[in-house]
Amino acid sequence: MYEGVVQDLIDELGRLPGVGPKSAQRIAFHLLAAEPADVRRLVTALTEVKDKVRFCAVCGNVSEDELCRICRDARRDPTVLCVVEEPKDVVAIEKTREFRGRYHVLGGAISPIDGVGPDDLRTRELMTRLADGVVTEVIIATDPNLEGEATATYLARLLRPMGLRVTRIASGLPVGGDLEYADEITLGRAFEGRRLLDV
Amino acid sequence: MYEGVVQDLIDELGRLPGVGPKSAQRIAFHLLAAEPADVRRLVTALTEVKDKVRFCAVCGNVSEDELCRICRDARRDPTVLCVVEEPKDVVAIEKTREFRGRYHVLGGAISPIDGVGPDDLRTRELMTRLADGVVTEVIIATDPNLEGEATATYLARLLRPMGLRVTRIASGLPVGGDLEYADEITLGRAFEGRRLLDV
């Protein structure tokens, strides 16, 4: 409906998650009327994210350096490792201030329907990290949904024979929900109430 | 909560209309995981819109040329002029295929609370366009809200003395809607604007 580049922008914005055609149009016109400097800041942020952000060589979290902020922090307890699906889950847990250990980001969850198996996740890297025996407890904080539970069960079976304490965050979280949308108190409680996985 | 550039991107996305902090985070992580080529397309679309898009010298619609597509189209009826607030209103009306005249985009509506008066809109340009006497009817299609109605009344008072036919698009119940869910003002307008059924 629009001329060339305006329509291009609406199309590109409409591809973003949660942005429908009406929102895309609204954002496009907002940007058309915005100060060029504001749009330049957005363009810079987009470009820099793709140029500078990589994944932490140890935990798989997003990072601008070889190691992420948490892996660089010597005050974090190296004996407790929290396994999550995505970098945004690290942020959600950090906000609770309940956890002072380290993280391992899997990069997803086991989902046969999407063709994601254990080998598509950072499970091998997890095993390598655990080899030196420093970690004594692994807290599995995958999402409390089908894929997250399947991943938790898989990991528990894999890690138990290594003599590790394997725990799962409590289902104080609404089942079927998304970890990143939990409020901080609920998520904190879930950490407090973690229990041994008996498989 | 995030490191440097990721947080920068979340902040910039969060400034867009209708994008809250959670959506901004979701979009940022989507872009982090996206193909670099996809992000480049978005960046190009953003840059091009600011570089190439300007406003039509005649009607004020968005355009990549001196004149917009509609003002360039010789088949459009030059005697009927439809006055709207924003370029997106032009698109909404074009979709109906009901109107074959030309447009005039005001660039907003009179709103004392936002400090927008008639001189902040393209009213002078409208008067200049009407001076040659080609236009015989002006359809005022500003939004049916407080600001749009104020603008319509202002324009009607300004244009009536010029001997023009000044009309206002009808307010009433949306087609396909339910009478019982209509608000009182809309329903009142629907009664006011009733017309003879010729069957």
CSV table of N, CA, C and O in Angstrom, one decimal, chain B residues 7-118:
chain,number,residue,atom,x,y,z
B,7,GLN,N,21.9,-4.4,26.1
B,7,GLN,CA,21.0,-3.5,26.8
B,7,GLN,C,20.7,-2.2,26.0
B,7,GLN,O,19.6,-1.8,26.0
B,8,ASP,N,21.7,-1.7,25.3
B,8,ASP,CA,21.5,-0.6,24.4
B,8,ASP,C,20.3,-0.9,23.4
B,8,ASP,O,19.5,0.0,23.2
B,9,LEU,N,20.4,-2.0,22.8
B,9,LEU,CA,19.4,-2.4,21.8
B,9,LEU,C,18.0,-2.5,22.5
B,9,LEU,O,17.0,-2.0,22.0
B,10,ILE,N,18.0,-3.2,23.7
B,10,ILE,CA,16.7,-3.3,24.4
B,10,ILE,C,16.1,-1.9,24.7
B,10,ILE,O,14.9,-1.7,24.5
B,11,ASP,N,17.0,-1.0,25.1
B,11,ASP,CA,16.5,0.3,25.5
B,11,ASP,C,16.0,1.0,24.2
B,11,ASP,O,14.9,1.7,24.3
B,12,GLU,N,16.7,0.9,23.1
B,12,GLU,CA,16.3,1.6,21.9
B,12,GLU,C,14.9,1.0,21.4
B,12,GLU,O,14.1,1.8,21.0
B,13,LEU,N,14.8,-0.3,21.4
B,13,LEU,CA,13.6,-0.9,21.0
B,13,LEU,C,12.4,-0.5,21.9
B,13,LEU,O,11.3,-0.3,21.4
B,14,GLY,N,12.7,-0.4,23.2
B,14,GLY,CA,11.7,-0.1,24.2
B,14,GLY,C,11.2,1.3,24.0
B,14,GLY,O,10.1,1.7,24.5
B,15,ARG,N,11.9,2.2,23.2
B,15,ARG,CA,11.4,3.5,22.9
B,15,ARG,C,10.3,3.6,21.8
B,15,ARG,O,9.7,4.6,21.6
B,16,LEU,N,10.2,2.5,21.1
B,16,LEU,CA,9.3,2.4,20.0
B,16,LEU,C,7.8,2.4,20.5
B,16,LEU,O,7.6,1.8,21.5
B,17,PRO,N,6.9,2.9,19.8
B,17,PRO,CA,5.5,2.9,20.3
B,17,PRO,C,5.0,1.5,20.4
B,17,PRO,O,5.1,0.7,19.4
B,18,GLY,N,4.3,1.2,21.5
B,18,GLY,CA,3.7,-0.1,21.6
B,18,GLY,C,4.7,-1.3,22.0
B,18,GLY,O,4.3,-2.4,22.0
B,19,VAL,N,5.9,-0.9,22.2
B,19,VAL,CA,6.9,-2.0,22.5
B,19,VAL,C,7.3,-1.8,24.0
B,19,VAL,O,8.0,-0.8,24.3
B,20,GLY,N,6.9,-2.7,24.9
B,20,GLY,CA,7.2,-2.6,26.3
B,20,GLY,C,8.5,-3.3,26.5
B,20,GLY,O,9.2,-3.8,25.6
B,21,PRO,N,9.0,-3.3,27.8
B,21,PRO,CA,10.3,-3.8,28.1
B,21,PRO,C,10.4,-5.3,27.8
B,21,PRO,O,11.5,-5.8,27.3
B,22,LYS,N,9.4,-6.1,28.0
B,22,LYS,CA,9.4,-7.5,27.7
B,22,LYS,C,9.5,-7.8,26.2
B,22,LYS,O,10.2,-8.6,25.8
B,23,SER,N,8.7,-7.0,25.5
B,23,SER,CA,8.7,-7.2,24.0
B,23,SER,C,10.1,-6.8,23.5
B,23,SER,O,10.6,-7.4,22.6
B,24,ALA,N,10.6,-5.7,24.0
B,24,ALA,CA,11.9,-5.2,23.6
B,24,ALA,C,13.0,-6.3,23.8
B,24,ALA,O,13.8,-6.5,22.9
B,25,GLN,N,12.9,-6.9,24.9
B,25,GLN,CA,13.9,-8.0,25.2
B,25,GLN,C,13.7,-9.2,24.3
B,25,GLN,O,14.7,-9.7,23.7
B,26,ARG,N,12.4,-9.5,24.0
B,26,ARG,CA,12.1,-10.6,23.1
B,26,ARG,C,12.6,-10.3,21.7
B,26,ARG,O,13.2,-11.2,21.1
B,27,ILE,N,12.4,-9.1,21.2
B,27,ILE,CA,12.9,-8.7,19.9
B,27,ILE,C,14.4,-8.7,19.8
B,27,ILE,O,15.0,-9.2,18.9
B,28,ALA,N,15.0,-8.2,20.9
B,28,ALA,CA,16.5,-8.1,20.9
B,28,ALA,C,17.1,-9.5,20.8
B,28,ALA,O,18.0,-9.8,20.0
B,29,PHE,N,16.5,-10.5,21.6
B,29,PHE,CA,17.1,-11.9,21.5
B,29,PHE,C,16.8,-12.5,20.2
B,29,PHE,O,17.6,-13.3,19.7
B,30,HIS,N,15.6,-12.2,19.6
B,30,HIS,CA,15.3,-12.7,18.3
B,30,HIS,C,16.4,-12.2,17.3
B,30,HIS,O,16.9,-13.0,16.5
B,31,LEU,N,16.7,-10.9,17.4
B,31,LEU,CA,17.7,-10.4,16.5
B,31,LEU,C,19.1,-10.9,16.7
B,31,LEU,O,19.9,-11.1,15.8
B,32,LEU,N,19.4,-11.2,18.0
B,32,LEU,CA,20.7,-11.7,18.3
B,32,LEU,C,20.9,-13.1,17.7
B,32,LEU,O,22.0,-13.4,17.2
B,33,ALA,N,19.8,-13.9,17.6
B,33,ALA,CA,19.9,-15.2,17.1
B,33,ALA,C,19.6,-15.2,15.6
B,33,ALA,O,19.9,-16.2,14.9
B,34,ALA,N,19.1,-14.1,15.0
B,34,ALA,CA,18.8,-14.0,13.6
B,34,ALA,C,20.0,-14.1,12.7
B,34,ALA,O,21.1,-13.8,13.2
B,35,GLU,N,19.8,-14.4,11.5
B,35,GLU,CA,20.8,-14.3,10.5
B,35,GLU,C,21.3,-12.9,10.3
B,35,GLU,O,20.5,-12.0,10.3
B,36,PRO,N,22.6,-12.7,10.2
B,36,PRO,CA,23.1,-11.3,10.0
B,36,PRO,C,22.4,-10.6,8.8
B,36,PRO,O,22.1,-9.4,8.9
B,37,ALA,N,22.1,-11.4,7.8
B,37,ALA,CA,21.5,-10.8,6.6
B,37,ALA,C,20.1,-10.2,6.9
B,37,ALA,O,19.7,-9.1,6.4
B,38,ASP,N,19.4,-10.9,7.8
B,38,ASP,CA,18.0,-10.4,8.2
B,38,ASP,C,18.1,-9.0,8.9
B,38,ASP,O,17.3,-8.1,8.7
B,39,VAL,N,19.1,-9.0,9.8
B,39,VAL,CA,19.3,-7.7,10.6
B,39,VAL,C,19.7,-6.6,9.7
B,39,VAL,O,19.3,-5.5,9.8
B,40,ARG,N,20.6,-7.0,8.7
B,40,ARG,CA,21.1,-6.0,7.7
B,40,ARG,C,19.9,-5.4,6.9
B,40,ARG,O,19.9,-4.2,6.7
B,41,ARG,N,19.0,-6.3,6.6
B,41,ARG,CA,17.8,-5.8,5.8
B,41,ARG,C,17.0,-4.8,6.6
B,41,ARG,O,16.6,-3.8,6.1
B,42,LEU,N,16.9,-5.1,7.9
B,42,LEU,CA,16.1,-4.2,8.8
B,42,LEU,C,16.9,-2.8,8.9
B,42,LEU,O,16.3,-1.8,8.8
B,43,VAL,N,18.2,-2.9,9.1
B,43,VAL,CA,19.0,-1.7,9.2
B,43,VAL,C,18.9,-0.9,7.9
B,43,VAL,O,18.8,0.3,7.9
B,44,THR,N,19.0,-1.6,6.8
B,44,THR,CA,18.9,-0.9,5.5
B,44,THR,C,17.5,-0.2,5.4
B,44,THR,O,17.5,1.0,5.0
B,45,ALA,N,16.5,-0.9,5.7
B,45,ALA,CA,15.1,-0.3,5.6
B,45,ALA,C,15.0,0.9,6.5
B,45,ALA,O,14.4,1.9,6.1
B,46,LEU,N,15.6,0.8,7.7
B,46,LEU,CA,15.5,2.0,8.6
B,46,LEU,C,16.3,3.2,8.0
B,46,LEU,O,15.8,4.3,8.1
B,47,THR,N,17.5,2.9,7.5
B,47,THR,CA,18.3,3.9,7.0
B,47,THR,C,17.7,4.6,5.7
B,47,THR,O,17.7,5.8,5.6
B,48,GLU,N,17.2,3.7,4.9
B,48,GLU,CA,16.6,4.2,3.6
B,48,GLU,C,15.4,5.1,3.8
B,48,GLU,O,15.2,6.1,3.2
B,49,VAL,N,14.6,4.7,4.8
B,49,VAL,CA,13.4,5.5,5.1
B,49,VAL,C,13.8,6.9,5.5
B,49,VAL,O,13.2,7.9,5.1
B,50,LYS,N,14.9,7.0,6.3
B,50,LYS,CA,15.2,8.4,6.7
B,50,LYS,C,16.0,9.1,5.6
B,50,LYS,O,15.9,10.3,5.5
B,51,ASP,N,16.6,8.4,4.7
B,51,ASP,CA,17.4,9.0,3.6
B,51,ASP,C,16.4,9.4,2.5
B,51,ASP,O,16.6,10.5,1.9
B,52,LYS,N,15.5,8.5,2.1
B,52,LYS,CA,14.8,8.7,0.9
B,52,LYS,C,13.4,9.3,1.0
B,52,LYS,O,12.9,9.9,0.1
B,53,VAL,N,12.8,9.0,2.2
B,53,VAL,CA,11.4,9.4,2.3
B,53,VAL,C,11.2,10.9,2.6
B,53,VAL,O,11.9,11.4,3.6
B,54,ARG,N,10.4,11.6,1.9
B,54,ARG,CA,10.1,13.0,2.2
B,54,ARG,C,8.6,13.1,2.1
B,54,ARG,O,7.9,12.2,2.0
B,55,PHE,N,8.1,14.3,2.2
B,55,PHE,CA,6.7,14.6,2.1
B,55,PHE,C,6.3,15.2,0.8
B,55,PHE,O,7.1,16.1,0.4
B,56,CYS,N,5.3,14.8,0.2
B,56,CYS,CA,4.8,15.3,-1.1
B,56,CYS,C,4.6,16.8,-1.0
B,56,CYS,O,4.0,17.3,-0.1
B,57,ALA,N,5.2,17.5,-2.0
B,57,ALA,CA,5.2,19.0,-2.0
B,57,ALA,C,3.7,19.5,-2.1
B,57,ALA,O,3.5,20.6,-1.7
B,58,VAL,N,2.8,18.7,-2.6
B,58,VAL,CA,1.5,19.2,-2.8
B,58,VAL,C,0.6,18.8,-1.6
B,58,VAL,O,0.0,19.6,-1.0
B,59,CYS,N,0.5,17.5,-1.4
B,59,CYS,CA,-0.5,17.0,-0.4
B,59,CYS,C,0.0,16.7,1.0
B,59,CYS,O,-0.7,16.6,2.0
B,60,GLY,N,1.4,16.5,1.1
B,60,GLY,CA,2.0,16.3,2.4
B,60,GLY,C,2.0,14.8,2.8
B,60,GLY,O,2.4,14.4,3.9
B,61,ASN,N,1.6,13.9,1.8
B,61,ASN,CA,1.7,12.5,2.1
B,61,ASN,C,3.1,12.1,2.0
B,61,ASN,O,4.0,12.8,1.5
B,62,VAL,N,3.5,10.9,2.5
B,62,VAL,CA,4.8,10.4,2.4
B,62,VAL,C,5.1,10.1,0.9
B,62,VAL,O,4.2,9.6,0.2
B,63,SER,N,6.3,10.3,0.5
B,63,SER,CA,6.7,10.1,-0.9
B,63,SER,C,8.2,10.0,-1.1
B,63,SER,O,9.0,10.4,-0.3
B,64,GLU,N,8.6,9.3,-2.1
B,64,GLU,CA,10.0,9.2,-2.4
B,64,GLU,C,10.4,10.2,-3.5
B,64,GLU,O,11.6,10.4,-3.8
B,65,ASP,N,9.4,10.9,-4.1
B,65,ASP,CA,9.6,11.9,-5.1
B,65,ASP,C,9.1,13.2,-4.6
B,65,ASP,O,8.4,13.3,-3.6
B,66,GLU,N,9.3,14.2,-5.5
B,66,GLU,CA,8.7,15.5,-5.2
B,66,GLU,C,7.2,15.4,-5.0
B,66,GLU,O,6.7,16.0,-4.0
B,67,LEU,N,6.5,14.7,-5.9
B,67,LEU,CA,5.1,14.5,-5.7
B,67,LEU,C,4.8,13.0,-5.4
B,67,LEU,O,5.5,12.1,-5.9
B,68,CYS,N,3.8,12.7,-4.6
B,68,CYS,CA,3.5,11.4,-4.2
B,68,CYS,C,2.7,10.7,-5.4
B,68,CYS,O,2.3,11.3,-6.3
B,69,ARG,N,2.6,9.4,-5.3
B,69,ARG,CA,1.9,8.6,-6.3
B,69,ARG,C,0.5,9.1,-6.6
B,69,ARG,O,0.2,9.1,-7.8
B,70,ILE,N,-0.2,9.5,-5.6
B,70,ILE,CA,-1.6,9.9,-5.9
B,70,ILE,C,-1.6,11.3,-6.6
B,70,ILE,O,-2.3,11.5,-7.6
B,71,CYS,N,-0.7,12.2,-6.2
B,71,CYS,CA,-0.7,13.5,-6.8
B,71,CYS,C,-0.2,13.4,-8.2
B,71,CYS,O,-0.5,14.3,-9.1
B,72,ARG,N,0.7,12.4,-8.5
B,72,ARG,CA,1.2,12.2,-9.9
B,72,ARG,C,0.1,11.6,-10.8
B,72,ARG,O,0.3,11.6,-12.0
B,73,ASP,N,-0.9,11.0,-10.2
B,73,ASP,CA,-1.9,10.2,-11.0
B,73,ASP,C,-2.9,11.1,-11.6
B,73,ASP,O,-3.8,11.6,-11.0
B,74,ALA,N,-2.8,11.3,-13.0
B,74,ALA,CA,-3.7,12.3,-13.7
B,74,ALA,C,-5.2,11.8,-13.7
B,74,ALA,O,-6.1,12.6,-14.0
B,75,ARG,N,-5.4,10.5,-13.4
B,75,ARG,CA,-6.8,10.0,-13.4
B,75,ARG,C,-7.6,10.3,-12.2
B,75,ARG,O,-8.8,10.1,-12.1
B,76,ARG,N,-6.9,10.8,-11.1
B,76,ARG,CA,-7.6,11.2,-9.9
B,76,ARG,C,-8.4,12.5,-10.1
B,76,ARG,O,-7.8,13.4,-10.6
B,77,ASP,N,-9.6,12.5,-9.6
B,77,ASP,CA,-10.5,13.6,-9.7
B,77,ASP,C,-9.9,14.8,-9.0
B,77,ASP,O,-9.8,14.8,-7.8
B,78,PRO,N,-9.6,15.9,-9.7
B,78,PRO,CA,-9.0,17.1,-9.0
B,78,PRO,C,-10.1,18.0,-8.3
B,78,PRO,O,-9.7,19.0,-7.7
B,79,THR,N,-11.4,17.7,-8.5
B,79,THR,CA,-12.4,18.6,-8.0
B,79,THR,C,-12.8,18.2,-6.5
B,79,THR,O,-13.5,18.9,-5.9
B,80,VAL,N,-12.4,17.0,-6.1
B,80,VAL,CA,-12.8,16.5,-4.7
B,80,VAL,C,-11.5,16.3,-3.9
B,80,VAL,O,-10.6,15.6,-4.3
B,81,LEU,N,-11.4,17.0,-2.8
B,81,LEU,CA,-10.2,16.9,-1.9
B,81,LEU,C,-10.6,16.4,-0.6
B,81,LEU,O,-11.5,16.8,0.1
B,82,CYS,N,-9.9,15.3,-0.2
B,82,CYS,CA,-10.2,14.7,1.1
B,82,CYS,C,-9.1,15.1,2.1
B,82,CYS,O,-7.9,14.9,1.9
B,83,VAL,N,-9.4,15.7,3.2
B,83,VAL,CA,-8.5,16.2,4.2
B,83,VAL,C,-8.4,15.2,5.4
B,83,VAL,O,-9.4,14.8,6.0
B,84,VAL,N,-7.1,14.7,5.6
B,84,VAL,CA,-6.9,13.7,6.6
B,84,VAL,C,-5.8,14.3,7.6
B,84,VAL,O,-5.1,15.2,7.3
B,85,GLU,N,-5.7,13.6,8.7
B,85,GLU,CA,-4.6,14.0,9.7
B,85,GLU,C,-3.2,13.5,9.3
B,85,GLU,O,-2.3,14.2,9.3
B,86,GLU,N,-3.1,12.2,8.9
B,86,GLU,CA,-1.8,11.5,8.8
B,86,GLU,C,-1.7,10.7,7.5
B,86,GLU,O,-2.8,10.3,7.0
B,87,PRO,N,-0.5,10.4,7.0
B,87,PRO,CA,-0.4,9.6,5.8
B,87,PRO,C,-1.0,8.2,6.0
B,87,PRO,O,-1.6,7.7,5.0
B,88,LYS,N,-1.0,7.7,7.2
B,88,LYS,CA,-1.7,6.3,7.3
B,88,LYS,C,-3.2,6.4,7.1
B,88,LYS,O,-3.8,5.4,6.7
B,89,ASP,N,-3.8,7.6,7.2
B,89,ASP,CA,-5.2,7.7,7.0
B,89,ASP,C,-5.4,7.6,5.5
B,89,ASP,O,-6.5,7.1,5.0
B,90,VAL,N,-4.5,8.2,4.7
B,90,VAL,CA,-4.6,8.0,3.2
B,90,VAL,C,-4.6,6.6,2.8
B,90,VAL,O,-5.5,6.1,2.0
B,91,VAL,N,-3.8,5.8,3.4
B,91,VAL,CA,-3.7,4.4,3.1
B,91,VAL,C,-5.0,3.7,3.5
B,91,VAL,O,-5.6,2.9,2.7
B,92,ALA,N,-5.5,4.0,4.7
B,92,ALA,CA,-6.8,3.4,5.1
B,92,ALA,C,-7.9,3.7,4.1
B,92,ALA,O,-8.7,2.8,3.8
B,93,ILE,N,-8.0,5.0,3.6
B,93,ILE,CA,-9.1,5.3,2.7
B,93,ILE,C,-8.8,4.7,1.3
B,93,ILE,O,-9.8,4.2,0.7
B,94,GLU,N,-7.6,4.7,0.9
B,94,GLU,CA,-7.3,4.0,-0.4
B,94,GLU,C,-7.8,2.6,-0.4
B,94,GLU,O,-8.2,2.1,-1.4
B,95,LYS,N,-7.6,1.9,0.7
B,95,LYS,CA,-8.0,0.5,0.8
B,95,LYS,C,-9.5,0.3,0.5
B,95,LYS,O,-9.9,-0.8,0.1
B,96,THR,N,-10.3,1.3,0.8
B,96,THR,CA,-11.8,1.2,0.6
B,96,THR,C,-12.1,1.2,-0.9
B,96,THR,O,-13.2,0.8,-1.2
B,97,ARG,N,-11.3,1.8,-1.7
B,97,ARG,CA,-11.5,2.0,-3.1
B,97,ARG,C,-12.8,2.8,-3.4
B,97,ARG,O,-13.4,2.7,-4.4
B,98,GLU,N,-13.2,3.6,-2.4
B,98,GLU,CA,-14.5,4.4,-2.5
B,98,GLU,C,-14.2,5.8,-3.0
B,98,GLU,O,-15.1,6.5,-3.5
B,99,PHE,N,-12.9,6.2,-2.9
B,99,PHE,CA,-12.6,7.6,-3.1
B,99,PHE,C,-11.6,7.7,-4.3
B,99,PHE,O,-10.6,7.1,-4.3
B,100,ARG,N,-12.0,8.5,-5.3
B,100,ARG,CA,-11.1,8.7,-6.4
B,100,ARG,C,-10.6,10.1,-6.6
B,100,ARG,O,-10.0,10.5,-7.6
B,101,GLY,N,-10.7,10.9,-5.5
B,101,GLY,CA,-10.3,12.3,-5.6
B,101,GLY,C,-8.8,12.4,-5.1
B,101,GLY,O,-8.1,11.4,-5.2
B,102,ARG,N,-8.5,13.6,-4.6
B,102,ARG,CA,-7.1,13.8,-4.1
B,102,ARG,C,-7.1,14.0,-2.6
B,102,ARG,O,-8.2,14.2,-2.0
B,103,TYR,N,-6.0,14.1,-2.0
B,103,TYR,CA,-5.9,14.2,-0.6
B,103,TYR,C,-5.1,15.5,-0.1
B,103,TYR,O,-4.3,16.0,-0.9
B,104,HIS,N,-5.3,15.8,1.1
B,104,HIS,CA,-4.5,16.8,1.8
B,104,HIS,C,-4.2,16.3,3.2
B,104,HIS,O,-5.1,16.1,4.0
B,105,VAL,N,-2.9,16.1,3.5
B,105,VAL,CA,-2.5,15.6,4.8
B,105,VAL,C,-2.2,16.8,5.7
B,105,VAL,O,-1.2,17.5,5.4
B,106,LEU,N,-2.9,16.9,6.8
B,106,LEU,CA,-2.6,18.0,7.7
B,106,LEU,C,-1.4,17.9,8.5
B,106,LEU,O,-0.8,18.8,9.0
B,107,GLY,N,-1.1,16.6,8.8
B,107,GLY,CA,0.1,16.4,9.7
B,107,GLY,C,-0.3,16.4,11.2
B,107,GLY,O,0.6,16.6,12.0
B,108,GLY,N,-1.6,16.2,11.5
B,108,GLY,CA,-2.0,16.1,12.9
B,108,GLY,C,-3.4,16.7,13.0
B,108,GLY,O,-4.1,16.9,12.0
B,109,ALA,N,-3.8,17.1,14.2
B,109,ALA,CA,-5.1,17.7,14.5
B,109,ALA,C,-4.9,18.7,15.5
B,109,ALA,O,-4.0,18.7,16.3
B,110,ILE,N,-5.9,19.7,15.6
B,110,ILE,CA,-5.8,20.7,16.6
B,110,ILE,C,-6.0,20.1,17.9
B,110,ILE,O,-6.9,19.3,18.2
B,111,SER,N,-5.0,20.4,18.8
B,111,SER,CA,-5.1,19.8,20.2
B,111,SER,C,-4.4,20.8,21.2
B,111,SER,O,-3.2,20.8,21.3
B,112,PRO,N,-5.2,21.7,21.8
B,112,PRO,CA,-4.7,22.7,22.7
B,112,PRO,C,-3.8,22.1,23.8
B,112,PRO,O,-2.8,22.6,24.2
B,113,ILE,N,-4.3,20.9,24.2
B,113,ILE,CA,-3.6,20.2,25.4
B,113,ILE,C,-2.1,19.8,25.0
B,113,ILE,O,-1.2,19.8,25.8
B,114,ASP,N,-1.9,19.5,23.7
B,114,ASP,CA,-0.6,19.2,23.2
B,114,ASP,C,0.1,20.4,22.5
B,114,ASP,O,1.1,20.2,21.9
B,115,GLY,N,-0.6,21.5,22.6
B,115,GLY,CA,0.0,22.8,22.1
B,115,GLY,C,0.0,22.8,20.5
B,115,GLY,O,0.8,23.4,19.9
B,116,VAL,N,-0.9,22.0,19.9
B,116,VAL,CA,-1.0,22.0,18.5
B,116,VAL,C,-2.2,22.9,18.0
B,116,VAL,O,-3.4,22.6,18.3
B,117,GLY,N,-1.9,24.0,17.4
B,117,GLY,CA,-2.9,24.9,16.8
B,117,GLY,C,-3.0,24.8,15.3
B,117,GLY,O,-2.2,24.1,14.7
B,118,PRO,N,-3.9,25.5,14.7
B,118,PRO,CA,-4.1,25.5,13.2
B,118,PRO,C,-2.8,25.8,12.5
B,118,PRO,O,-2.5,25.2,11.4
